[in-house]
Coordinates of C-alpha atoms and ligand atoms in Angstrom, one line a residue:
Chain A
M1 CA 0.1 0.0 0.0
T2 CA 1.3 3.2 -0.8
T3 CA 0.3 6.4 1.3
K4 CA -1.9 8.3 -1.3
E5 CA -2.0 12.3 -0.5
P6 CA -5.5 14.0 -0.8
E7 CA -6.4 16.3 -3.5
A8 CA -6.0 19.8 -2.9
P9 CA -9.0 21.5 -0.9
P10 CA -11.7 23.9 -2.7
P11 CA -11.0 27.4 -2.4
F12 CA -12.2 29.0 0.4
I13 CA -14.2 32.0 1.2
F14 CA -13.7 34.6 4.0
R15 CA -16.9 36.1 4.6
D16 CA -17.9 37.5 8.2
G17 CA -14.2 36.8 10.0
A18 CA -14.5 33.1 9.0
I19 CA -13.9 30.6 6.3
Q20 CA -16.1 27.5 5.7
T21 CA -15.2 24.0 4.5
V22 CA -16.5 20.6 4.7
L23 CA -14.0 18.1 4.9
D24 CA -14.2 14.2 3.4
L25 CA -14.1 11.6 6.3
R26 CA -12.9 8.9 4.2
V27 CA -9.9 11.1 3.6
Y28 CA -9.0 12.7 7.1
R29 CA -9.8 10.8 10.2
L30 CA -11.9 12.5 13.0
T31 CA -9.1 12.4 15.3
A32 CA -6.6 13.7 12.6
I33 CA -9.1 16.6 12.6
Q34 CA -9.7 17.4 16.1
K35 CA -5.8 17.3 17.0
S36 CA -4.7 20.2 14.0
A37 CA -7.8 22.2 15.4
Y38 CA -6.2 21.9 18.4
R39 CA -3.0 22.5 17.1
F40 CA -4.1 26.0 15.2
A41 CA -6.1 27.0 18.6
E42 CA -4.4 30.3 18.6
R43 CA -4.6 31.3 14.7
C44 CA -8.3 30.6 14.7
T45 CA -11.0 28.1 16.3
A46 CA -12.1 25.4 14.1
V47 CA -15.6 24.8 14.9
L48 CA -16.7 21.1 13.7
G49 CA -20.1 20.7 12.8
S50 CA -22.1 17.4 12.9
P51 CA -21.2 14.8 10.3
E52 CA -23.5 13.7 7.8
A53 CA -22.7 10.7 6.0
D54 CA -19.0 10.9 5.1
R55 CA -18.8 14.7 5.4
L56 CA -17.9 17.0 8.5
P57 CA -18.7 20.6 8.1
V58 CA -16.1 22.8 9.5
R59 CA -16.0 26.7 10.5
F60 CA -12.8 28.4 10.8
V61 CA -13.7 31.7 13.2
F62 CA -10.9 34.1 13.2
G63 CA -10.3 37.2 15.5
P64 CA -11.3 40.6 14.7
T65 CA -8.5 42.0 13.9
I66 CA -7.5 39.1 10.8
I67 CA -6.8 40.3 7.2
E68 CA -8.4 37.9 4.5
Q69 CA -5.3 37.4 3.0
D70 CA -3.8 35.7 6.5
A71 CA -7.3 34.0 7.1
L72 CA -7.1 32.0 3.7
E73 CA -3.2 31.7 4.2
T74 CA -4.0 29.6 7.4
A75 CA -7.1 27.6 5.9
R76 CA -4.4 26.2 3.4
L77 CA -1.9 25.4 6.3
F78 CA -4.5 23.7 8.2
F79 CA -5.2 21.5 5.4
Q80 CA -1.3 20.8 5.2
E81 CA -1.6 20.2 8.9
L82 CA -4.1 17.6 8.4
L83 CA -1.9 15.7 6.2
D84 CA 0.8 15.3 8.9
Q85 CA -1.7 14.5 11.1
E86 CA -3.2 11.6 9.1
L87 CA 0.1 10.4 8.4
R88 CA 0.7 10.6 12.1
E89 CA -2.1 8.4 12.6
Q90 CA -0.9 5.9 10.3
V91 CA 2.4 5.5 11.9
G92 CA 0.7 5.4 15.3
D93 CA -1.5 2.4 13.9
E94 CA 1.2 0.7 12.8
T95 CA 3.5 0.7 15.5
R96 CA 1.4 1.1 19.1
A97 CA 2.1 -2.4 19.5
L98 CA 5.8 -2.3 18.5
R99 CA 6.4 0.3 21.2
A100 CA 4.5 -1.3 24.3
L101 CA 6.8 -4.5 23.0
I102 CA 10.1 -2.1 23.4
I103 CA 8.8 -0.7 26.8
A104 CA 8.2 -4.4 28.2
Q105 CA 11.4 -5.3 26.9
A106 CA 13.3 -2.3 28.3
F107 CA 12.3 -2.9 31.6
S108 CA 11.5 -6.8 31.1
R109 CA 14.7 -6.9 33.9
T110 CA 13.4 -4.4 36.6
D111 CA 11.3 -4.5 39.5
L112 CA 8.8 -2.5 37.3
I113 CA 7.3 -5.6 35.8
R114 CA 6.1 -8.5 38.0
Q115 CA 7.9 -11.8 36.7
D116 CA 4.9 -14.3 38.1
Chain B
M1 CA -1.3 -8.7 26.6
F2 CA 2.2 -9.0 24.4
H3 CA 2.6 -11.2 21.1
D4 CA 5.4 -13.2 20.0
R5 CA 7.7 -10.5 18.4
S6 CA 7.6 -12.4 14.7
R7 CA 4.0 -10.9 14.8
Y8 CA 5.7 -7.3 14.1
Q9 CA 7.9 -8.4 11.0
S10 CA 6.2 -6.8 8.2
S11 CA 5.5 -8.1 4.5
R12 CA 6.0 -4.9 3.2
G13 CA 9.7 -4.7 3.1
Y14 CA 10.1 -3.1 6.3
Q15 CA 8.3 -2.5 9.6
L16 CA 8.0 0.9 11.0
A17 CA 9.3 1.6 14.8
P18 CA 7.5 4.2 16.6
F19 CA 8.5 7.5 15.7
R20 CA 7.3 10.9 15.9
F21 CA 7.7 13.8 13.3
S22 CA 7.3 17.6 12.7
P23 CA 8.4 20.2 10.2
L24 CA 11.5 21.4 10.6
D25 CA 11.6 24.0 7.9
G26 CA 9.9 25.1 4.7
S27 CA 10.9 22.1 2.9
R28 CA 12.0 19.3 5.3
Y29 CA 11.1 17.3 8.2
I30 CA 12.5 16.1 11.4
A31 CA 11.8 12.8 12.7
T32 CA 12.8 11.7 16.4
N33 CA 12.1 8.2 18.3
D34 CA 11.9 7.7 21.8
V35 CA 15.5 7.0 22.2
G36 CA 16.4 10.7 21.2
E37 CA 18.0 9.8 17.5
Y38 CA 17.1 12.1 14.4
V39 CA 17.0 12.0 11.2
V40 CA 15.9 15.1 9.0
L41 CA 14.5 14.3 5.2
P42 CA 12.1 16.1 2.7
R43 CA 8.5 15.6 3.0
E44 CA 8.2 13.5 0.0
E45 CA 11.2 11.0 1.4
L46 CA 8.7 11.1 4.5
V47 CA 5.5 10.1 3.2
E48 CA 7.4 7.5 1.0
F49 CA 9.1 5.9 4.1
I50 CA 5.6 5.8 5.8
S51 CA 4.1 4.0 2.7
H52 CA 6.7 1.7 3.0
A53 CA 8.1 2.8 -0.7
L54 CA 11.4 3.9 0.0
P55 CA 14.1 1.9 -1.8
P56 CA 16.8 0.2 0.4
D57 CA 19.6 1.8 -1.6
R58 CA 18.6 5.5 -0.9
E59 CA 20.7 7.3 2.0
A60 CA 17.4 8.0 3.9
Y61 CA 17.0 4.1 4.1
K62 CA 20.5 3.6 5.7
S63 CA 19.7 6.6 7.9
L64 CA 16.6 5.5 9.2
K65 CA 17.6 1.9 9.6
S66 CA 20.5 2.5 11.6
R67 CA 19.1 4.8 13.7
H68 CA 16.4 2.2 14.7
F69 CA 13.1 4.0 12.7
M70 CA 12.3 0.8 11.0
F71 CA 13.8 -2.8 11.2
D72 CA 13.6 -5.3 8.2
E73 CA 14.8 -8.9 7.6
Y74 CA 18.6 -8.0 8.6
S75 CA 17.8 -6.0 11.7
R76 CA 16.4 -8.5 13.9
V77 CA 18.7 -7.5 17.1
A78 CA 17.6 -3.9 16.6
L79 CA 14.7 -4.2 18.6
E80 CA 17.3 -5.5 21.5
L81 CA 19.1 -2.2 21.0
L82 CA 16.4 -0.2 20.9
A83 CA 15.1 -1.1 24.3
L84 CA 18.4 -1.0 25.7
K85 CA 18.9 2.6 24.6
Y86 CA 15.3 3.8 25.9
R87 CA 16.0 1.6 29.3
T88 CA 19.6 3.4 29.4
R89 CA 17.5 6.9 28.9
A90 CA 15.1 5.9 31.5
E91 CA 17.6 4.8 34.1
Q92 CA 18.5 8.0 35.6
L93 CA 15.1 8.6 36.7
A94 CA 16.1 6.0 39.5
S95 CA 18.5 8.2 41.2
F96 CA 15.8 11.3 41.6
T97 CA 16.4 14.7 43.5
G98 CA 20.0 15.3 42.7
L99 CA 19.3 19.2 43.7
H100 CA 18.5 20.6 47.0
I101 CA 17.8 24.6 47.3
F102 CA 18.2 26.0 50.6
V103 CA 16.6 29.6 50.6
V104 CA 18.6 30.8 53.7
T105 CA 16.8 34.2 53.5
L106 CA 14.7 36.7 51.6
R107 CA 16.5 39.6 52.4
C108 CA 18.5 41.7 49.4
D109 CA 20.5 44.4 48.9
H110 CA 19.5 44.7 45.4
S111 CA 15.9 46.0 43.7
C112 CA 16.1 44.3 40.1
P113 CA 12.8 44.8 38.2
Y114 CA 12.8 41.4 36.8
C115 CA 13.6 39.5 40.3
Q116 CA 11.5 36.3 40.4
V117 CA 10.8 36.0 44.1
S118 CA 9.6 38.9 46.8
R119 CA 12.8 39.8 48.3
Q120 CA 12.8 41.6 51.8
A121 CA 14.6 44.4 53.4
E122 CA 18.1 43.7 54.6
G123 CA 16.7 44.5 58.4
R124 CA 14.2 42.3 58.1
L125 CA 15.6 39.0 59.8
D126 CA 12.3 37.2 60.6
F127 CA 12.7 36.4 56.2
D128 CA 15.6 34.0 57.4
M129 CA 15.7 30.4 57.8
S130 CA 16.1 28.9 61.2
Q131 CA 18.6 26.3 62.2
E132 CA 16.1 23.7 62.8
H133 CA 14.9 24.0 59.0
A134 CA 18.3 24.0 58.4
D135 CA 18.6 20.8 60.0
Q136 CA 15.5 19.5 59.0
A137 CA 16.3 20.1 55.5
L138 CA 19.5 18.3 55.7
N139 CA 17.9 15.0 56.8
F140 CA 15.5 15.0 54.3
M141 CA 18.0 15.9 51.3
F142 CA 19.9 12.7 52.4
R143 CA 16.7 10.8 52.1
S144 CA 17.5 11.1 48.2
P145 CA 18.5 8.1 46.5
S146 CA 21.0 10.4 44.0
P147 CA 24.6 9.4 44.5
A148 CA 25.7 13.3 43.8
L149 CA 23.7 16.0 45.8
K150 CA 24.1 19.5 45.1
I151 CA 23.2 22.2 47.5
E152 CA 22.5 25.5 46.0
F153 CA 22.1 28.4 48.3
Q154 CA 19.7 31.2 47.1
G155 CA 18.0 34.2 48.3
G156 CA 17.4 37.0 48.4
E157 CA 20.8 37.3 48.7
P158 CA 21.9 34.3 50.3
L159 CA 25.2 36.2 51.9
L160 CA 23.2 38.0 54.2
H161 CA 22.8 35.0 56.0
F162 CA 26.2 33.5 56.1
E163 CA 26.0 32.1 59.3
R164 CA 23.3 29.8 58.0
I165 CA 25.0 28.9 55.2
R166 CA 28.3 28.0 57.0
Y167 CA 26.3 25.7 59.3
I168 CA 24.4 23.9 56.5
V169 CA 27.7 23.0 54.7
E170 CA 29.8 22.1 57.8
R171 CA 26.9 20.0 58.9
A172 CA 26.1 18.7 55.4
K173 CA 29.9 17.1 55.4
A174 CA 29.7 15.9 59.0
L175 CA 26.3 14.3 57.9
N176 CA 28.2 13.1 54.9
Q177 CA 30.8 10.7 56.8
V178 CA 28.1 8.2 57.2
H179 CA 26.2 8.7 53.9
G180 CA 28.8 9.0 51.4
R181 CA 27.5 11.0 48.8
D182 CA 28.9 13.3 46.3
L183 CA 28.5 16.8 47.6
Q184 CA 28.5 20.1 45.6
F185 CA 27.9 23.6 47.0
V186 CA 26.9 26.4 45.1
I187 CA 26.1 29.9 46.6
A188 CA 24.0 32.0 44.0
S189 CA 24.9 35.4 45.0
N190 CA 25.3 38.8 43.4
L191 CA 28.6 38.8 45.0
S192 CA 28.0 42.4 47.0
R193 CA 28.8 40.5 50.4
L194 CA 31.7 38.4 49.4
T195 CA 33.9 39.2 52.1
D196 CA 37.7 37.5 52.7
E197 CA 35.9 35.6 55.6
V198 CA 33.3 33.7 52.9
L199 CA 36.2 33.4 50.6
A200 CA 38.2 31.3 52.7
F201 CA 35.3 29.4 53.9
C202 CA 34.7 28.7 50.3
R203 CA 38.1 27.4 49.5
E204 CA 38.2 25.5 52.6
H205 CA 35.4 23.2 51.9
G206 CA 35.3 23.7 47.7
V207 CA 32.1 26.0 47.2
L208 CA 31.4 27.3 43.9
L209 CA 29.8 30.7 43.1
S210 CA 27.0 31.8 40.7
T211 CA 26.4 35.5 40.0
S212 CA 24.5 37.3 37.6
L213 CA 26.2 39.8 34.9
D214 CA 24.0 41.2 32.7
G215 CA 26.1 42.9 30.5
P216 CA 27.9 45.7 29.7
E217 CA 28.6 48.3 33.0
A218 CA 25.3 50.6 31.8
L219 CA 23.3 47.9 31.1
H220 CA 23.9 45.5 34.3
N221 CA 23.5 48.9 36.6
A222 CA 19.7 49.7 34.7
Q223 CA 19.0 46.6 35.4
R224 CA 20.6 45.7 38.9
P225 CA 19.8 48.7 41.0
V226 CA 21.6 49.1 44.3
R227 CA 22.8 51.9 46.4
G228 CA 25.7 53.2 45.0
G229 CA 24.3 52.5 41.5
D230 CA 27.6 50.4 41.1
S231 CA 26.5 46.7 40.8
H232 CA 28.7 46.2 37.9
Q233 CA 31.9 47.2 39.4
R234 CA 31.2 45.6 42.2
T235 CA 30.6 42.3 40.6
I236 CA 33.3 42.4 38.7
D237 CA 35.9 43.1 41.3
A238 CA 34.3 40.4 43.2
I239 CA 34.4 37.9 40.3
R240 CA 38.2 38.9 40.3
R241 CA 38.9 38.3 44.3
A242 CA 36.8 34.9 43.8
R243 CA 38.8 33.6 41.0
Q244 CA 42.6 34.8 42.6
T245 CA 41.3 32.8 45.8
L246 CA 39.3 29.9 44.4
G247 CA 40.4 29.1 40.6
P248 CA 39.6 30.6 37.4
D249 CA 36.4 27.8 36.9
A250 CA 35.2 28.6 40.5
V251 CA 32.4 31.5 39.4
S252 CA 29.6 31.2 36.6
A253 CA 27.5 34.1 36.1
L254 CA 23.9 34.4 34.5
M255 CA 22.1 37.0 32.7
T256 CA 18.8 37.8 32.4
T257 CA 16.8 39.2 29.1
T258 CA 15.4 42.1 29.5
Q259 CA 13.5 44.8 27.0
A260 CA 16.9 46.7 27.3
S261 CA 19.2 43.6 26.5
L262 CA 16.9 42.6 23.5
E263 CA 19.3 45.0 20.9
R264 CA 22.4 44.2 22.8
V265 CA 23.2 40.5 22.6
E266 CA 26.7 41.2 21.0
D267 CA 27.5 43.6 23.5
I268 CA 26.6 41.2 26.6
I269 CA 28.6 38.5 24.8
D270 CA 31.4 40.6 24.6
E271 CA 31.1 41.5 28.0
Y272 CA 31.4 37.8 29.2
V273 CA 34.3 37.4 26.9
R274 CA 36.2 40.4 28.6
Q275 CA 35.5 39.3 31.9
G276 CA 37.4 35.9 31.1
F277 CA 34.2 33.3 31.0
H278 CA 34.0 30.5 28.6
G279 CA 30.2 30.0 29.3
I280 CA 27.0 32.4 29.1
F281 CA 23.6 31.0 29.6
L282 CA 21.2 33.3 27.3
R283 CA 18.1 33.5 29.7
N284 CA 14.5 35.0 29.2
V285 CA 12.8 36.3 32.0
S286 CA 10.8 34.1 33.9
P287 CA 7.3 35.1 34.9
Y288 CA 7.3 35.0 38.4
G289 CA 7.7 37.2 41.5
F290 CA 8.4 41.2 40.8
A291 CA 9.1 40.3 37.4
V292 CA 5.3 40.3 37.2
R293 CA 4.4 42.8 39.3
Q294 CA 6.9 45.2 37.8
R295 CA 5.7 43.9 34.2
A296 CA 9.4 43.0 33.2
S297 CA 8.3 39.7 32.3
R298 CA 5.8 40.8 29.8
Q299 CA 8.3 43.3 27.9
Y300 CA 8.6 41.4 25.0
G301 CA 7.4 38.5 23.3
V302 CA 9.3 34.8 23.1
E303 CA 9.4 35.4 19.4
A304 CA 11.9 38.5 20.2
W305 CA 13.9 36.3 22.4
V306 CA 14.1 33.8 20.0
E307 CA 15.6 36.1 17.5
F308 CA 17.8 37.1 20.6
Y309 CA 18.8 33.7 20.9
K310 CA 19.8 33.3 17.1
R311 CA 22.2 36.4 17.0
G312 CA 23.8 35.5 20.2
L313 CA 24.6 32.0 18.9
A314 CA 25.8 33.4 15.9
H315 CA 28.3 35.7 17.4
I316 CA 29.3 33.2 20.2
L317 CA 29.8 31.0 17.2
R318 CA 32.2 33.4 15.4
I319 CA 33.7 34.3 18.3
N320 CA 34.8 30.4 18.9
E321 CA 36.1 30.5 15.2
Q322 CA 38.3 33.4 16.2
G323 CA 39.9 30.8 18.8
Y324 CA 38.2 31.9 21.8
P325 CA 36.3 28.8 23.6
L326 CA 32.9 30.3 24.3
Q327 CA 29.6 27.8 24.9
E328 CA 26.0 29.1 25.4
E329 CA 25.1 26.8 28.0
F330 CA 21.2 26.1 26.9
T331 CA 22.6 25.0 23.7
A332 CA 24.7 23.0 25.4
I333 CA 21.7 21.3 27.3
L334 CA 20.0 20.8 24.4
L335 CA 23.1 19.2 22.3
Q336 CA 23.4 16.8 25.5
K337 CA 19.8 15.7 24.9
L338 CA 20.4 15.3 21.1
F339 CA 23.5 13.0 21.2
S340 CA 24.0 11.7 25.0
P341 CA 22.7 8.5 25.5
R342 CA 21.6 9.7 28.7
G343 CA 20.0 12.9 27.7
S344 CA 20.3 15.9 30.2
T345 CA 19.6 16.4 34.0
Y346 CA 18.7 19.8 33.5
V347 CA 15.7 20.2 35.6
D348 CA 13.6 22.6 33.5
L349 CA 13.5 20.2 30.5
Q350 CA 12.8 16.5 32.3
S351 CA 10.0 14.5 31.3
P352 CA 8.4 13.7 33.3
S353 CA 8.6 17.1 34.8
G354 CA 12.0 17.8 37.0
I355 CA 9.5 19.2 39.8
G356 CA 10.7 17.3 42.8
I357 CA 12.6 14.4 41.4
G358 CA 15.0 16.9 39.7
A359 CA 15.0 19.3 42.5
L360 CA 13.7 20.1 46.1
V361 CA 13.5 23.7 47.4
Y362 CA 13.4 24.2 51.2
N363 CA 12.5 27.7 51.7
Y364 CA 13.0 30.0 54.9
D365 CA 10.2 29.3 56.5
G366 CA 10.4 25.5 56.6
A367 CA 7.9 25.2 53.5
V368 CA 9.2 22.6 50.7
Y369 CA 8.7 23.5 47.1
A370 CA 8.9 21.1 44.0
S371 CA 10.8 23.6 42.5
D372 CA 12.6 27.0 42.5
E373 CA 9.8 28.6 40.4
G374 CA 7.2 26.8 42.4
R375 CA 8.0 28.9 45.6
M376 CA 8.4 31.9 43.4
L377 CA 4.9 31.4 42.3
A378 CA 3.8 30.8 45.8
E379 CA 5.1 34.2 47.0
M380 CA 2.1 35.4 44.4
G381 CA -0.4 33.3 46.1
D382 CA -0.5 30.3 44.3
F383 CA 0.7 27.4 46.1
S384 CA 0.2 24.4 43.6
F385 CA 3.8 23.6 43.9
R386 CA 4.0 23.4 47.9
L387 CA 4.5 20.2 49.1
G388 CA 4.5 20.3 53.0
H389 CA 6.4 21.7 55.3
L390 CA 9.8 20.2 57.4
S391 CA 8.3 20.3 60.4
R392 CA 5.3 18.7 59.7
D393 CA 5.5 16.5 57.1
S394 CA 8.0 13.3 56.6
Y395 CA 10.0 12.5 53.6
E396 CA 7.7 9.7 52.6
S397 CA 4.7 11.5 52.9
I398 CA 6.1 14.6 50.6
M399 CA 7.4 12.7 47.9
T400 CA 4.4 10.4 47.5
S401 CA 2.0 13.2 48.2
E402 CA -0.6 14.0 45.8
T403 CA 0.6 17.0 45.0
L404 CA 4.0 15.8 43.5
L405 CA 2.3 12.5 41.8
T406 CA -0.5 13.9 40.2
H407 CA 1.8 16.8 38.7
L408 CA 4.1 14.2 37.7
S409 CA 1.6 12.6 35.7
D410 CA -0.2 15.2 34.4
T411 CA 2.9 16.3 32.9
M412 CA 4.2 13.6 31.3
P413 CA 4.8 15.3 28.0
E414 CA 4.2 11.8 26.1
G415 CA 0.1 11.9 27.0
A416 CA -0.2 15.7 26.5
P417 CA -1.9 17.2 23.6
M418 CA 0.5 18.1 20.7
C419 CA 3.4 17.1 22.8
G420 CA 2.8 13.6 22.4
D421 CA 3.1 14.0 18.3
C422 CA 6.0 16.5 18.5
A423 CA 9.3 15.4 17.2
F424 CA 10.9 17.6 20.0
L425 CA 9.6 15.7 22.6
P426 CA 12.8 13.8 23.5
Y427 CA 14.2 17.3 23.3
C428 CA 12.2 18.9 25.2
G429 CA 10.4 19.1 28.6
A430 CA 7.1 19.7 30.9
D431 CA 7.7 23.1 32.8
P432 CA 4.4 22.8 34.7
V433 CA 4.9 25.8 37.0
F434 CA 5.7 28.0 33.9
H435 CA 2.3 26.7 32.3
Q436 CA 0.6 27.1 35.5
A437 CA 2.0 30.9 35.9
T438 CA 1.3 31.8 32.3
L439 CA -1.6 30.1 31.1
G440 CA -3.3 28.7 34.5
D441 CA -3.0 25.1 34.6
A442 CA 0.1 22.8 34.5
V443 CA 0.1 21.1 31.6
G444 CA -0.8 24.2 29.3
H445 CA -2.8 24.4 25.8
K446 CA 0.5 24.0 23.8
A447 CA -0.8 26.3 20.7
F448 CA -0.4 29.1 23.2
S449 CA 2.6 28.2 25.4
A450 CA 5.7 30.8 24.8
F451 CA 7.8 27.3 26.2
C452 CA 6.6 25.5 23.5
K453 CA 7.3 28.0 21.1
K454 CA 10.7 28.9 22.6
Q455 CA 11.5 25.0 22.5
M456 CA 10.6 25.0 19.1
G457 CA 12.0 28.1 17.8
V458 CA 15.4 27.0 19.5
L459 CA 15.6 23.1 18.2
R460 CA 14.2 24.0 14.7
H461 CA 17.4 26.6 14.9
L462 CA 19.9 24.0 16.5
I463 CA 18.9 21.4 14.0
G464 CA 19.0 23.9 11.4
L465 CA 22.7 24.3 12.0
L466 CA 24.1 21.2 12.6
E467 CA 22.0 20.2 9.1
D468 CA 23.6 22.5 7.2
D469 CA 26.3 24.4 8.6
S470 CA 29.5 22.1 9.1
R471 CA 31.3 24.6 10.9
A472 CA 29.0 25.5 13.3
R473 CA 28.1 22.0 13.5
D474 CA 32.1 21.2 14.2
I475 CA 32.1 23.9 17.1
L476 CA 28.8 22.6 18.5
L477 CA 29.6 19.0 18.8
G478 CA 32.5 20.0 21.2
W479 CA 29.8 21.7 24.0
R480 CA 28.1 18.2 24.8
Ligands
SF4_1 S1 6.3 21.8 24.7 FE1 5.9 22.2 22.3 S2 7.9 21.6 21.5 FE2 8.0 20.8 23.8 S3 7.3 18.9 23.3 FE3 5.3 19.6 23.6 S4 5.1 20.5 21.6 FE4 6.4 19.7 21.4

């Protein structure tokens, strides 16, 4: 399997201090979306709507001093971050059990793991 | 439930090992693993790697394999090796609390606007540590399992209560006849009261001195007001006398960055060279004590400080190229974390947080704090990091107190939002007191955290230098 990078997001429209978009949950996991929103909290508030089928409405709400150009750039960067988060989820899925094994191996000859 | 390791072998050429990644700059990413190894690679290669599509003849493949980011059929022992490295890095936790800070008085003769404690006037003897508390603190300290114990005297100005310092040093040495630890003593002082008697005592007992030098005379005097307005001259004279008596390396110095220093990093560094120092710690102002009340901590943003640091580091590297060895101490700590199998024991950059298990603070009034910043926060009315009292609480009850254990488990960065995914995590820390002071909770939302911005800014710059500038790399690798 190769990791397919999702297509570019649709052009954004900045209106009333916010940008509205819709994310495809078949492409981005909800955890990846939530983590991206958390990471971008200083730049904007990403308000996640209720998912309908595989579509999740997202509204980026900006502070009162934002200019349109910066808002559009933030939305673009959010999608870049989303790609990274999605990759991180893949790495996590593949390596979670192995990390537990390494830690168990690391402490196997210490008092931290009961031998019985 | 653990499976046999054959279960983890991949049918797709290689198996990914656990790692984290973050953008390094516009085009490259840094990937790190739990044992602190790192690899820098372009995004396309990172995606190929994660997709199991990185060809084995690629340079990146070799780097990722040798640094344990993957296992293939030829790397069976790698898992044991990775586990061993993990264990080595975690091992230092077992010998906890090496630093013990004795606040022998809150009195001070200076009135620095960025002061992080609530200093008291020179005559206020009720802000001195009693002998009873000193005895209790020493008994407490010797309960720590650390084979090396460092006693640091702080204030206020600790030399205003030199008699208590004398008592503690002599008593610690006497007790150590039984305990057999590696003892070290440091007085953190402005040195204005460095009498011949103090110097003779320091020489006799191997006590080191740490002082404040904020830069050239005018800048230092403006930032460190004292009656007579000659703090710089007094400090320089004292450093010279201390070196004559105690040796050239017995005095170290610290600087604090204020708004006035921001434009003058080169001048500050040159002053350190002029005064014969071979190390300088570029420090930002902390958000505690007088610094908050006098707004010194809010005069500049973290971005401005990171620029200050970058310019400073460039200047220090130039000075090294010209043949004068000078190292920046914060960078040296990060380099240890980047390249030493054991990481670094620097209290502010520990995981779990260094509070309590990296340092303990015995305040003048017998209160015990989890860190120096924790007692500073208490001076502002927030007692979140007060662990107990020497007269009322035992070592066991303090070290297993709900307050300490909760802070430690809350601040394991591996579980903190953002940190858990961050490539800089192995080189970072938690600093719960800073987050409590600035964001109102010990974990802190890292998107708003000045600590996080500082760490990312400095680490990105440092790793960029190591990758792209071979002359800088040669100098930096000598600092570890
Ligand atoms: S504090 Fe910031 S730099 Fe440090 S590990 Fe957390 S997210 Fe990374």
